[in-house]
Amino acid sequence: LDMLPALLTTDLCSLKGNVDRYAFSVLWEMTAEAEIVDVTFKRSIIHSIAALTYQQAQTMIDLPELESKDDVQVGAVKRLASIARKLRKRRIDAGALTLASPEVKFVLDSESLNPTDVQAYAVLEANALVEEFMLLANVTVSKKILRHYPTLSVLRRHPAPNRSMFQPLISKAHCRGFEIEIEDSKRLADSLDKAVMESDPYFNKLLRILSTRCMSPAQYFCSGEYKPTEWHHYGLAAPVYTHFTSPIRRYADVCVHRLLAAAIGVSPLPVHLSSKSYLHDLTANMNRRHRSAQLAGRASVQLHTLIFFSGEGGEKEEDAYVLDVETSEGIEPSFTVIVPRYGIEGRVILSNIAANDPYLTRDADQHSITYKDDTIQVFDKVRVRLFVNELEDHQRELVIDLLEPDFESQNDKERPKKRAREH
């Protein structure tokens, strides 16, 4: 759901090719090595010479220099890409994390709006280009509003994780021969970069997905409520950070725009933004709303996933990866998988094998279970079947059957197959 009416979000408040648009701009003067010489903040009017999709911008980035030297648009995009690479390298060298997400997007039917396909997000260098300048703008604006309003700035902090939050992942990586270090974001970034399994490139992405889940969520806050040492954004390795670049979809950015406008003297600071108690309640509410929006987004994905797999030909066979293995004694053997093709997770229950089966072996240190001659360990690739099961009262559940390896009990071939419910 749009925070503002579509006329504003998709038209009047969005940049369009060859159309004047009001904007709030951060203007940097930089060297060719992306060293900032000067920065100014302006209420502005922008007349873009083109509106490009990420794929169109990527095509320009990939063009050979000799084929594009006289094209103004291509030259501009290539220069931005060159600067973005330098900015990104500087962030990574400072300890910024490169994490991953299993998120996917649905292709919807134009009439019914039911999902017809599920696709992984394609992240291009053009995406990273835009991200770098957005991050730079957010950092630059945060410093500016802090200089003028050191106790009233709306900022965003990301606390460093404690070891207990990372311990399960550290143990899982260790059983595969890799060490995850979390003393600071730089050491975590370096250890993730080293954790590469040549036989399976997806292993590194799995570690990055799980690393994200070991961290505390980032939070909005009022600068006057925390010490400067607590303003730090761990994931971005930034001493101070805020949200400025998306006022059409985040209320925090609207507040930051008002603070910046007051800081540069183009508008008075609204009275309510001068109260720390008001800002405390405001940022707490924004954090709650952000969390609610995340949960609503996940619920929407679950709903569209059920609709997709309920359609004609909805049953699929796909590769999956083991995220976690239940190794506690006396409990029905099971393990959690992620299906990268659809971004789905589920727990596979080996219902044909009794919890006390003499052929069943569990190894907590190796995060594995063995049944006779077959072993499943964390990060293993397995083959699964996905389909929707119709329950009573018109309820549905997404079911995941294990296909390979075959963990069926030889004495109980006729019992129902192994299943998992989507998380």
XYZ file of C-alpha atoms in Angstrom:
423
model
C 0.000 0.000 0.000
C 1.321 3.440 -0.904
C 1.899 5.810 1.989
C 0.719 8.661 -0.270
C -1.771 8.690 -3.189
C -0.450 7.179 -6.424
C -0.727 10.525 -8.247
C 1.949 11.859 -5.905
C 4.153 8.751 -5.601
C 4.276 7.729 -9.257
C 3.987 11.109 -10.934
C 4.215 14.468 -9.192
C 6.824 13.434 -6.596
C 8.888 11.231 -8.924
C 11.527 12.272 -11.429
C 10.391 11.858 -15.032
C 12.264 12.237 -18.278
C 12.164 15.720 -19.868
C 9.822 17.091 -17.199
C 10.547 19.696 -14.509
C 10.252 18.335 -10.972
C 10.706 19.992 -7.589
C 13.365 18.266 -5.501
C 15.510 18.547 -2.395
C 19.054 18.008 -3.622
C 22.424 17.154 -2.136
C 25.127 18.470 -4.461
C 28.675 17.156 -4.120
C 31.825 18.442 -5.739
C 34.128 15.436 -6.131
C 37.488 14.512 -7.544
C 37.811 11.721 -10.089
C 38.732 9.452 -7.156
C 35.410 10.185 -5.438
C 36.970 12.414 -2.779
C 34.397 14.991 -1.664
C 35.626 18.554 -2.054
C 32.432 20.397 -1.132
C 28.750 19.718 -0.490
C 25.680 21.946 -0.633
C 21.975 21.370 0.014
C 19.350 23.032 -2.167
C 15.651 23.167 -2.824
C 15.838 22.606 -6.558
C 14.100 21.986 -9.862
C 15.405 18.990 -11.813
C 14.880 18.450 -15.536
C 16.065 14.908 -16.238
C 17.241 14.225 -19.792
C 16.058 10.612 -19.549
C 14.194 8.120 -17.363
C 15.956 4.762 -17.427
C 15.120 1.305 -16.137
C 17.891 -0.477 -14.265
C 18.389 -2.741 -17.265
C 18.719 0.213 -19.640
C 21.272 1.826 -17.334
C 23.154 -1.473 -17.073
C 23.326 -1.728 -20.857
C 24.946 1.725 -20.926
C 27.435 0.742 -18.231
C 28.425 -2.344 -20.220
C 28.967 -0.496 -23.520
C 32.620 -0.279 -24.668
C 34.102 3.199 -24.321
C 34.716 3.594 -28.071
C 31.042 2.975 -28.819
C 29.759 5.523 -26.331
C 32.226 8.404 -26.137
C 29.917 10.871 -27.951
C 26.685 9.876 -26.193
C 25.818 12.312 -23.378
C 23.524 9.918 -21.531
C 25.898 6.974 -21.704
C 28.826 9.140 -20.627
C 26.907 10.413 -17.605
C 25.868 6.921 -16.506
C 29.401 5.576 -16.956
C 30.905 8.407 -14.871
C 28.384 7.778 -12.113
C 29.197 4.056 -12.200
C 32.910 4.782 -11.925
C 32.393 7.006 -8.880
C 29.980 4.488 -7.306
C 32.602 1.716 -7.547
C 35.077 3.872 -5.633
C 32.491 4.812 -3.007
C 31.534 1.162 -2.563
C 35.147 0.045 -2.190
C 35.691 2.698 0.467
C 32.620 1.517 2.399
C 33.632 -2.134 2.186
C 37.176 -1.320 3.299
C 35.693 0.483 6.309
C 33.755 -2.647 7.303
C 30.355 -2.249 5.648
C 28.601 -5.585 5.248
C 27.358 -7.115 2.021
C 24.444 -9.269 3.107
C 21.804 -11.157 1.132
C 18.082 -11.815 1.074
C 16.013 -14.700 -0.313
C 13.281 -12.299 -1.445
C 11.548 -12.908 -4.756
C 9.025 -11.024 -6.894
C 5.784 -12.269 -8.380
C 4.693 -11.805 -11.993
C 0.951 -11.078 -11.889
C -1.717 -11.745 -14.477
C -2.874 -8.426 -15.939
C -6.565 -9.240 -15.417
C -6.897 -11.525 -12.392
C -3.761 -10.213 -10.641
C -3.017 -13.796 -9.616
C 0.680 -14.742 -9.688
C 1.797 -16.526 -12.851
C 5.498 -16.798 -12.064
C 8.007 -16.254 -9.272
C 11.381 -14.707 -10.025
C 14.453 -13.893 -7.980
C 15.409 -10.240 -7.847
C 18.182 -9.540 -10.358
C 20.692 -7.193 -8.717
C 22.693 -5.337 -11.370
C 25.585 -2.927 -11.060
C 23.054 -0.226 -11.957
C 21.172 -1.085 -8.750
C 24.401 -0.749 -6.765
C 25.101 2.597 -8.473
C 21.827 4.072 -7.215
C 22.329 2.500 -3.784
C 25.753 4.088 -3.324
C 24.542 7.610 -3.995
C 21.483 7.088 -1.797
C 23.704 5.904 1.058
C 26.059 8.839 0.544
C 23.132 11.288 0.568
C 21.739 9.773 3.763
C 25.104 9.938 5.540
C 25.772 13.489 4.309
C 22.359 14.762 5.407
C 22.665 13.089 8.812
C 25.868 15.031 9.480
C 24.278 18.287 8.369
C 21.170 18.074 10.560
C 23.292 16.945 13.521
C 25.461 20.058 13.297
C 22.357 22.244 13.546
C 20.179 20.075 15.799
C 22.507 17.886 17.889
C 19.711 16.761 20.239
C 16.720 16.796 17.861
C 17.894 14.885 14.787
C 15.950 11.856 13.558
C 18.625 9.220 12.935
C 18.873 5.485 12.351
C 21.127 3.221 14.397
C 22.072 -0.431 14.024
C 23.485 -1.961 17.238
C 26.376 -4.387 17.036
C 25.247 -7.998 17.554
C 26.325 -9.967 20.595
C 28.050 -13.315 20.263
C 25.087 -15.324 21.546
C 23.006 -14.152 18.588
C 25.659 -15.393 16.152
C 26.653 -18.567 18.009
C 24.394 -20.967 16.032
C 25.722 -19.640 12.719
C 29.324 -19.701 13.965
C 28.859 -23.353 14.916
C 27.258 -24.276 11.593
C 29.993 -22.579 9.580
C 32.662 -24.233 11.743
C 31.355 -27.723 10.967
C 31.918 -26.887 7.301
C 35.452 -25.679 7.939
C 34.878 -21.921 8.064
C 35.317 -19.435 10.909
C 32.901 -16.509 11.307
C 34.366 -13.589 13.274
C 32.033 -10.921 14.666
C 34.312 -8.746 16.825
C 33.495 -5.854 14.480
C 31.755 -5.437 11.128
C 35.068 -5.426 9.222
C 36.101 -8.822 10.591
C 32.629 -10.213 9.923
C 32.739 -8.911 6.337
C 36.199 -10.383 5.769
C 35.274 -13.779 7.232
C 32.147 -13.938 5.060
C 34.231 -13.101 1.993
C 36.548 -16.016 2.793
C 33.723 -18.523 3.353
C 33.487 -19.722 -0.234
C 32.744 -23.278 -1.271
C 33.899 -23.695 -4.883
C 31.653 -26.724 -5.386
C 28.551 -24.654 -4.559
C 28.530 -20.851 -5.026
C 25.168 -20.562 -3.193
C 26.832 -21.546 0.085
C 28.235 -18.052 0.560
C 24.845 -16.465 -0.088
C 23.312 -18.794 2.507
C 25.799 -17.552 5.102
C 24.960 -13.948 4.269
C 21.210 -14.618 4.517
C 21.658 -16.256 7.920
C 24.024 -13.492 9.088
C 21.272 -10.947 8.491
C 18.976 -12.889 10.801
C 21.537 -12.915 13.610
C 21.473 -9.137 13.902
C 19.242 -6.768 15.786
C 16.979 -4.648 13.568
C 18.012 -1.080 12.794
C 16.009 1.544 14.672
C 14.960 5.169 14.294
C 15.819 7.343 17.286
C 16.202 10.920 18.453
C 19.863 11.953 18.733
C 19.295 13.506 22.160
C 18.351 10.128 23.680
C 21.621 8.277 23.028
C 25.308 8.934 23.447
C 27.190 9.612 20.165
C 28.980 6.264 20.558
C 25.573 4.574 20.318
C 24.583 6.261 17.053
C 26.735 3.850 15.036
C 25.211 1.837 12.171
C 26.928 -1.570 12.362
C 25.835 -2.928 8.972
C 26.923 0.182 7.070
C 29.983 0.846 9.245
C 28.759 4.448 9.515
C 29.202 6.569 12.673
C 25.951 8.390 11.881
C 23.118 7.631 9.457
C 19.562 8.679 8.627
C 16.880 8.215 5.971
C 16.489 11.129 3.541
C 16.068 9.673 0.049
C 12.529 8.193 0.075
C 9.993 10.668 1.496
C 7.187 9.280 -0.684
C 7.284 5.942 1.158
C 8.845 6.606 4.599
C 7.640 9.145 7.122
C 11.109 9.327 8.718
C 12.397 10.902 5.502
C 9.660 13.538 5.642
C 10.831 14.507 9.136
C 14.456 14.630 7.997
C 13.484 16.859 5.047
C 11.893 19.289 7.512
C 14.987 19.251 9.727
C 17.267 19.833 6.721
C 15.077 22.649 5.384
C 15.341 24.376 8.761
C 19.090 23.721 8.906
C 19.714 25.525 5.607
C 17.274 28.321 6.450
C 14.590 27.760 3.821
C 11.791 26.794 6.245
C 11.234 27.132 10.001
C 11.477 23.988 12.088
C 7.965 22.729 12.933
C 7.229 23.208 16.617
C 6.549 19.522 17.260
C 10.028 18.588 15.956
C 11.532 20.802 18.676
C 10.321 18.479 21.439
C 12.469 15.513 22.467
C 9.507 13.821 24.124
C 7.510 14.126 20.893
C 10.446 12.777 18.861
C 10.761 9.867 21.300
C 7.146 8.869 20.704
C 7.425 9.541 16.973
C 10.497 7.365 16.413
C 9.068 4.585 18.588
C 5.913 4.602 16.482
C 7.936 4.580 13.238
C 9.829 1.530 14.481
C 6.560 -0.242 15.280
C 5.085 0.676 11.914
C 8.214 -0.461 10.089
C 8.042 -3.830 11.823
C 4.333 -4.134 11.017
C 5.028 -3.328 7.356
C 7.666 -6.074 7.245
C 5.236 -8.607 8.701
C 2.511 -7.518 6.283
C 4.938 -7.911 3.386
C 5.844 -11.431 4.466
C 2.182 -12.340 4.855
C 1.531 -11.039 1.347
C 4.340 -13.213 -0.009
C 2.905 -16.250 1.772
C -0.550 -15.567 0.318
C 0.756 -15.140 -3.236
C 2.896 -18.254 -2.821
C -0.166 -20.319 -1.885
C -2.114 -18.916 -4.842
C 0.784 -19.656 -7.200
C 1.156 -23.270 -6.101
C -2.617 -23.761 -6.042
C -2.873 -22.946 -9.744
C -2.826 -25.346 -12.654
C 0.475 -27.183 -12.737
C 1.345 -25.669 -9.379
C 3.269 -28.702 -8.130
C 7.033 -28.167 -8.546
C 10.260 -30.054 -7.948
C 13.196 -27.876 -6.944
C 16.610 -27.872 -5.286
C 16.688 -26.772 -1.648
C 19.371 -26.174 0.985
C 19.378 -27.304 4.595
C 19.412 -24.362 7.025
C 19.031 -26.189 10.321
C 18.920 -29.786 11.567
C 16.982 -30.970 14.621
C 19.515 -32.992 16.613
C 17.739 -33.254 19.985
C 17.194 -36.808 21.187
C 13.656 -38.113 21.557
C 12.205 -35.698 19.010
C 10.898 -36.691 15.591
C 13.800 -36.170 13.128
C 13.442 -33.069 10.964
C 15.348 -30.255 9.311
C 14.624 -26.813 7.850
C 15.194 -26.056 4.167
C 15.165 -22.987 1.949
C 14.124 -23.218 -1.699
C 16.100 -20.463 -3.478
C 13.917 -20.481 -6.593
C 10.912 -19.303 -4.586
C 12.455 -17.863 -1.419
C 10.412 -20.357 0.624
C 11.442 -21.984 3.885
C 9.897 -25.016 5.548
C 10.621 -27.745 8.065
C 10.844 -31.234 6.588
C 9.651 -33.868 9.052
C 10.948 -37.401 8.499
C 7.701 -38.928 9.658
C 8.596 -42.427 8.473
C 11.477 -42.651 10.930
C 10.739 -43.057 14.623
C 12.492 -40.770 17.088
C 14.093 -43.805 18.751
C 14.904 -45.744 15.557
C 18.163 -47.664 16.222
C 19.457 -46.784 12.746
C 19.059 -43.045 13.394
C 22.138 -41.095 14.546
C 22.207 -37.421 15.501
C 25.342 -35.252 15.727
C 24.803 -31.855 17.306
C 28.393 -30.715 16.718
C 28.212 -31.505 13.008
C 24.573 -30.353 12.706
C 23.673 -33.591 10.972
C 21.439 -36.649 11.141
C 22.310 -40.035 9.681
C 19.890 -42.820 8.851
C 21.635 -46.049 7.867
C 23.969 -44.956 5.060
C 22.431 -41.534 4.311
C 23.435 -38.299 6.064
C 21.900 -34.836 5.917
C 24.034 -31.971 7.223
C 23.466 -28.252 7.446
C 24.047 -26.486 4.089
C 23.546 -29.723 2.119
C 21.649 -29.469 -1.157
C 18.542 -31.684 -1.333
C 15.732 -32.203 -3.827
C 12.150 -31.396 -2.798
C 8.615 -31.342 -4.161
C 6.286 -28.401 -3.380
C 2.500 -28.414 -3.549
C -0.556 -27.080 -1.738
C -2.530 -29.342 0.568
C -6.245 -28.619 1.044
C -7.313 -28.739 4.706
C -10.673 -28.525 6.400
C -12.682 -25.282 6.390
C -11.157 -24.280 3.038
C -7.735 -23.794 4.601
C -4.551 -24.444 2.623
C -0.960 -25.168 3.534
C 2.153 -25.322 1.421
C 3.763 -28.746 1.714
C 7.355 -29.696 0.963
C 8.199 -33.346 0.373
C 11.775 -34.604 0.513
C 12.695 -36.448 -2.696
C 16.467 -36.847 -2.474
C 18.209 -38.274 -0.549
C 15.741 -41.069 0.203
C 15.322 -41.242 3.974
C 12.392 -43.653 3.903
C 12.378 -46.403 6.461
C 12.838 -49.698 4.683
C 10.252 -51.252 6.999
C 7.639 -48.619 6.350
C 7.640 -47.745 2.646
C 3.903 -47.333 2.455
C 3.530 -44.587 5.047
C 2.949 -40.955 3.953
C 5.909 -39.045 2.609
C 8.029 -36.565 4.472
C 6.480 -33.148 4.653
C 7.180 -29.592 5.629
C 4.960 -26.666 6.330
C 6.015 -23.325 5.025
C 7.309 -20.996 7.737
